PDB file of C-alpha atoms in Angstrom:
ATOM      1  CA  UNK Y 279     -24.786  93.682  38.491  1.00 49.00           C
ATOM      2  CA  UNK Y 280     -21.542  92.943  36.847  1.00 60.00           C
ATOM      3  CA  UNK Y 281     -20.311  89.413  36.450  1.00 59.00           C
ATOM      4  CA  UNK Y 282     -16.630  89.068  36.601  1.00 64.00           C
ATOM      5  CA  UNK Y 283     -14.794  86.891  34.142  1.00 61.00           C
ATOM      6  CA  UNK Y 284     -13.395  84.740  36.914  1.00 71.00           C
ATOM      7  CA  UNK Y 285     -16.885  84.160  38.355  1.00 74.00           C
ATOM      8  CA  UNK Y 286     -18.190  83.259  34.932  1.00 74.00           C
ATOM      9  CA  UNK Y 287     -15.342  80.813  34.277  1.00 78.00           C
ATOM     10  CA  UNK Y 288     -15.872  79.178  37.675  1.00 79.00           C
ATOM     11  CA  UNK Y 289     -19.615  78.824  36.974  1.00 80.00           C
ATOM     12  CA  UNK Y 290     -18.876  77.283  33.564  1.00 80.00           C
ATOM     13  CA  UNK Y 291     -16.319  74.938  35.105  1.00 78.00           C
ATOM     14  CA  UNK Y 292     -18.782  73.848  37.803  1.00 82.00           C
ATOM     15  CA  UNK Y 293     -21.504  73.250  35.208  1.00 83.00           C
ATOM     16  CA  UNK Y 294     -19.163  71.277  32.951  1.00 79.00           C
ATOM     17  CA  UNK Y 295     -17.912  69.234  35.901  1.00 79.00           C
ATOM     18  CA  UNK Y 296     -21.462  68.457  37.015  1.00 81.00           C
ATOM     19  CA  UNK Y 297     -22.428  67.349  33.480  1.00 82.00           C
ATOM     20  CA  UNK Y 298     -19.265  65.513  32.434  1.00 81.00           C
ATOM     21  CA  UNK Y 299     -17.849  64.484  35.836  1.00 79.00           C
ATOM     22  CA  UNK Y 300     -19.857  61.267  36.320  1.00 80.00           C
ATOM     23  CA  UNK Y 301     -19.126  60.149  32.752  1.00 82.00           C
ATOM     24  CA  UNK Y 302     -15.416  60.816  33.163  1.00 80.00           C
ATOM     25  CA  UNK Y 303     -15.369  59.012  36.520  1.00 80.00           C
ATOM     26  CA  UNK Y 304     -17.129  56.037  34.901  1.00 82.00           C
ATOM     27  CA  UNK Y 305     -14.651  55.977  31.992  1.00 81.00           C
ATOM     28  CA  UNK Y 306     -11.681  56.202  34.369  1.00 80.00           C
ATOM     29  CA  UNK Y 307     -13.123  53.446  36.577  1.00 82.00           C
ATOM     30  CA  UNK Y 308     -13.655  51.168  33.551  1.00 84.00           C
ATOM     31  CA  UNK Y 309     -10.115  51.796  32.283  1.00 84.00           C
ATOM     32  CA  UNK Y 310      -8.656  51.073  35.715  1.00 81.00           C
ATOM     33  CA  UNK Y 311     -10.722  47.856  35.944  1.00 81.00           C
ATOM     34  CA  UNK Y 312      -9.587  46.802  32.465  1.00 83.00           C
ATOM     35  CA  UNK Y 313      -5.968  47.489  33.369  1.00 80.00           C
ATOM     36  CA  UNK Y 314      -6.214  45.534  36.608  1.00 81.00           C
ATOM     37  CA  UNK Y 315      -7.920  42.621  34.822  1.00 83.00           C
ATOM     38  CA  UNK Y 316      -5.223  42.529  32.127  1.00 82.00           C
ATOM     39  CA  UNK Y 317      -2.503  42.577  34.804  1.00 82.00           C
ATOM     40  CA  UNK Y 318      -4.219  39.708  36.642  1.00 82.00           C
ATOM     41  CA  UNK Y 319      -4.563  37.718  33.388  1.00 81.00           C
ATOM     42  CA  UNK Y 320      -0.897  38.258  32.535  1.00 81.00           C
ATOM     43  CA  UNK Y 321       0.081  37.190  36.051  1.00 78.00           C
ATOM     44  CA  UNK Y 322      -2.040  34.036  35.743  1.00 77.00           C
ATOM     45  CA  UNK Y 323      -0.422  33.238  32.375  1.00 76.00           C
ATOM     46  CA  UNK Y 324       3.034  33.692  33.864  1.00 73.00           C
ATOM     47  CA  UNK Y 325       2.150  31.496  36.847  1.00 73.00           C
ATOM     48  CA  UNK Y 326       0.673  28.786  34.625  1.00 70.00           C
ATOM     49  CA  UNK Y 327       3.706  28.754  32.314  1.00 68.00           C
ATOM     50  CA  UNK Y 328       6.073  28.637  35.259  1.00 65.00           C
ATOM     51  CA  UNK Y 329       3.935  25.875  36.779  1.00 61.00           C
ATOM     52  CA  UNK Y 330       4.002  23.957  33.478  1.00 60.00           C
ATOM     53  CA  UNK Y 331       7.780  24.347  33.318  1.00 62.00           C
ATOM     54  CA  UNK Y 332       8.026  23.099  36.895  1.00 61.00           C
ATOM     55  CA  UNK Y 333       5.750  20.141  36.121  1.00 57.00           C
ATOM     56  CA  UNK Y 334       7.783  19.280  32.990  1.00 61.00           C
ATOM     57  CA  UNK Y 335      10.995  19.475  34.992  1.00 62.00           C
ATOM     58  CA  UNK Y 336       9.400  17.411  37.748  1.00 66.00           C
ATOM     59  CA  UNK Y 337       8.340  14.758  35.187  1.00 68.00           C
ATOM     60  CA  UNK Y 338      11.904  14.563  33.874  1.00 71.00           C
ATOM     61  CA  UNK Y 339      13.269  14.191  37.394  1.00 70.00           C
ATOM     62  CA  UNK Y 340      10.659  11.546  38.232  1.00 74.00           C
ATOM     63  CA  UNK Y 341      11.484   9.687  35.021  1.00 76.00           C
ATOM     64  CA  UNK Y 342      15.181   9.676  35.889  1.00 79.00           C
ATOM     65  CA  UNK Y 343      14.409   8.541  39.438  1.00 78.00           C
ATOM     66  CA  UNK Y 344      12.169   5.735  38.176  1.00 78.00           C
ATOM     67  CA  UNK Y 345      14.824   4.599  35.711  1.00 82.00           C
ATOM     68  CA  UNK Y 346      17.470   4.527  38.422  1.00 84.00           C
ATOM     69  CA  UNK Y 347      15.097   2.621  40.732  1.00 81.00           C
ATOM     70  CA  UNK Y 348      14.507   0.071  38.000  1.00 83.00           C
ATOM     71  CA  UNK Y 349      18.246  -0.346  37.432  1.00 85.00           C
ATOM     72  CA  UNK Y 350      18.853  -0.811  41.165  1.00 87.00           C
ATOM     73  CA  UNK Y 351      15.960  -3.282  41.462  1.00 82.00           C
ATOM     74  CA  UNK Y 352      17.222  -5.265  38.454  1.00 83.00           C
ATOM     75  CA  UNK Y 353      20.740  -5.362  39.887  1.00 87.00           C
ATOM     76  CA  UNK Y 354      19.403  -6.547  43.275  1.00 84.00           C
ATOM     77  CA  UNK Y 355      17.235  -9.150  41.537  1.00 78.00           C
ATOM     78  CA  UNK Y 356      20.189 -10.471  39.527  1.00 83.00           C
ATOM     79  CA  UNK Y 357      22.377 -10.542  42.637  1.00 85.00           C
ATOM     80  CA  UNK Y 358      19.736 -12.416  44.654  1.00 81.00           C
ATOM     81  CA  UNK Y 359      19.226 -14.867  41.807  1.00 79.00           C
ATOM     82  CA  UNK Y 360      22.975 -15.499  41.586  1.00 83.00           C
ATOM     83  CA  UNK Y 361      23.148 -16.142  45.334  1.00 81.00           C
ATOM     84  CA  UNK Y 362      20.196 -18.543  45.177  1.00 78.00           C
ATOM     85  CA  UNK Y 363      21.618 -20.384  42.170  1.00 78.00           C
ATOM     86  CA  UNK Y 364      24.949 -20.756  43.921  1.00 80.00           C
ATOM     87  CA  UNK Y 365      23.326 -21.896  47.166  1.00 77.00           C
ATOM     88  CA  UNK Y 366      20.854 -24.371  45.676  1.00 76.00           C
ATOM     89  CA  UNK Y 367      22.899 -25.557  42.699  1.00 74.00           C
ATOM     90  CA  UNK Y 368      23.387 -29.113  43.924  1.00 73.00           C
ATOM     91  CA  UNK Y 369      20.281 -29.641  46.037  1.00 72.00           C
ATOM     92  CA  UNK Y 370      16.954 -31.208  45.092  1.00 74.00           C
ATOM     93  CA  UNK Y 371      14.956 -28.983  47.438  1.00 72.00           C
ATOM     94  CA  UNK Y 372      11.433 -28.346  46.009  1.00 73.00           C
ATOM     95  CA  UNK Y 373      11.215 -24.970  47.757  1.00 72.00           C
ATOM     96  CA  UNK Y 374      14.427 -23.914  46.067  1.00 71.00           C
ATOM     97  CA  UNK Y 375      12.901 -24.743  42.696  1.00 72.00           C
ATOM     98  CA  UNK Y 376       9.778 -22.756  43.568  1.00 73.00           C
ATOM     99  CA  UNK Y 377      11.888 -19.776  44.585  1.00 70.00           C
ATOM    100  CA  UNK Y 378      14.071 -19.985  41.501  1.00 70.00           C
ATOM    101  CA  UNK Y 379      11.143 -20.333  39.116  1.00 70.00           C
ATOM    102  CA  UNK Y 380       8.981 -17.620  40.667  1.00 71.00           C
ATOM    103  CA  UNK Y 381       7.877 -14.977  38.201  1.00 70.00           C
ATOM    104  CA  UNK Y 382       8.364 -11.314  38.837  1.00 70.00           C
ATOM    105  CA  UNK Y 383       5.022  -9.427  38.545  1.00 73.00           C
ATOM    106  CA  UNK Y 384       6.810  -6.229  37.533  1.00 75.00           C
ATOM    107  CA  UNK Y 385       8.569  -8.095  34.745  1.00 75.00           C
ATOM    108  CA  UNK Y 386       5.223  -9.385  33.508  1.00 77.00           C
ATOM    109  CA  UNK Y 387       3.845  -5.851  33.595  1.00 81.00           C
ATOM    110  CA  UNK Y 388       6.834  -4.546  31.607  1.00 80.00           C
ATOM    111  CA  UNK Y 389       6.348  -7.285  29.026  1.00 80.00           C
ATOM    112  CA  UNK Y 390       2.650  -6.369  28.680  1.00 81.00           C
ATOM    113  CA  UNK Y 391       3.550  -2.690  28.235  1.00 81.00           C
ATOM    114  CA  UNK Y 392       6.123  -3.552  25.558  1.00 80.00           C
ATOM    115  CA  UNK Y 393       3.558  -5.658  23.718  1.00 80.00           C
ATOM    116  CA  UNK Y 394       1.063  -2.829  23.939  1.00 77.00           C
ATOM    117  CA  UNK Y 395       3.577  -0.271  22.658  1.00 75.00           C
ATOM    118  CA  UNK Y 396       4.767  -2.505  19.824  1.00 77.00           C
ATOM    119  CA  UNK Y 397       1.298  -2.690  18.274  1.00 77.00           C
ATOM    120  CA  UNK Y 398       0.629  -0.293  15.395  1.00 79.00           C
ATOM    121  CA  UNK Y 399      -1.597   2.637  16.260  1.00 79.00           C
ATOM    122  CA  UNK Y 400      -5.077   2.751  14.749  1.00 80.00           C
ATOM    123  CA  UNK Y 401      -6.057   5.974  13.049  1.00 82.00           C
ATOM    124  CA  UNK Y 402      -8.876   7.959  14.601  1.00 79.00           C
ATOM    125  CA  UNK Y 403     -10.785   7.970  11.319  1.00 81.00           C
ATOM    126  CA  UNK Y 404     -10.799   4.148  11.325  1.00 82.00           C
ATOM    127  CA  UNK Y 405     -12.296   3.857  14.811  1.00 81.00           C
ATOM    128  CA  UNK Y 406     -16.049   3.317  14.743  1.00 80.00           C
ATOM    129  CA  UNK Y 407     -18.641   4.306  17.306  1.00 78.00           C
ATOM    130  CA  UNK Y 408     -18.980   0.778  18.672  1.00 79.00           C
ATOM    131  CA  UNK Y 409     -15.239   0.018  18.709  1.00 78.00           C
ATOM    132  CA  UNK Y 410     -13.624  -0.252  22.090  1.00 78.00           C
ATOM    133  CA  UNK Y 411     -10.126   1.071  21.538  1.00 75.00           C
ATOM    134  CA  UNK Y 412      -7.904   2.520  24.200  1.00 76.00           C
ATOM    135  CA  UNK Y 413      -6.783   6.109  23.536  1.00 75.00           C
ATOM    136  CA  UNK Y 414      -3.219   4.898  24.097  1.00 74.00           C
ATOM    137  CA  UNK Y 415      -3.504   2.843  20.921  1.00 75.00           C
ATOM    138  CA  UNK Y 416      -4.971   5.593  18.726  1.00 78.00           C
ATOM    139  CA  UNK Y 417      -3.156   7.887  16.293  1.00 79.00           C
ATOM    140  CA  UNK Y 418      -4.492  11.443  16.558  1.00 79.00           C
ATOM    141  CA  UNK Y 419      -2.190  13.009  13.950  1.00 80.00           C
ATOM    142  CA  UNK Y 420      -5.016  13.476  11.385  1.00 81.00           C
ATOM    143  CA  UNK Y 421      -7.145  15.343  13.913  1.00 78.00           C
ATOM    144  CA  UNK Y 422      -4.240  17.528  14.964  1.00 77.00           C
ATOM    145  CA  UNK Y 423      -3.465  18.336  11.328  1.00 78.00           C
ATOM    146  CA  UNK Y 424      -7.088  19.398  10.801  1.00 79.00           C
ATOM    147  CA  UNK Y 425      -6.996  21.647  13.837  1.00 78.00           C
ATOM    148  CA  UNK Y 426      -3.745  23.286  12.798  1.00 69.00           C
TER     149      UNK Y 426
END
């Protein structure tokens, strides 16, 4: 019986495919999975950076809005105070004095924040285990320098 060259090559090809085929399929599957995972990771990074940019922009807008609200509130407060002073300038009404001398809670809060911000920051290395120090009042520059 004569074996033709084409039959022999097809037998060799079938044998090689049966031996190497599963390994090649596994390698291809792993490469496709790796590629898909890297695409998903890149997409997540892009989404997170765009989200961070949006949040930063949103913070700036909120800061501007808050500043304008404060300016408007201060203007309204000054206007109301001027009206009350004009109205009750010559009267001895005790309620007028109470109204005129009333303290603004937001003003007190702003004063407390300014006092807090005017204090010098304590270095992280100087804070002990038993110290109760707010993180707002701590200087983390030494720790950041160590990390970098």
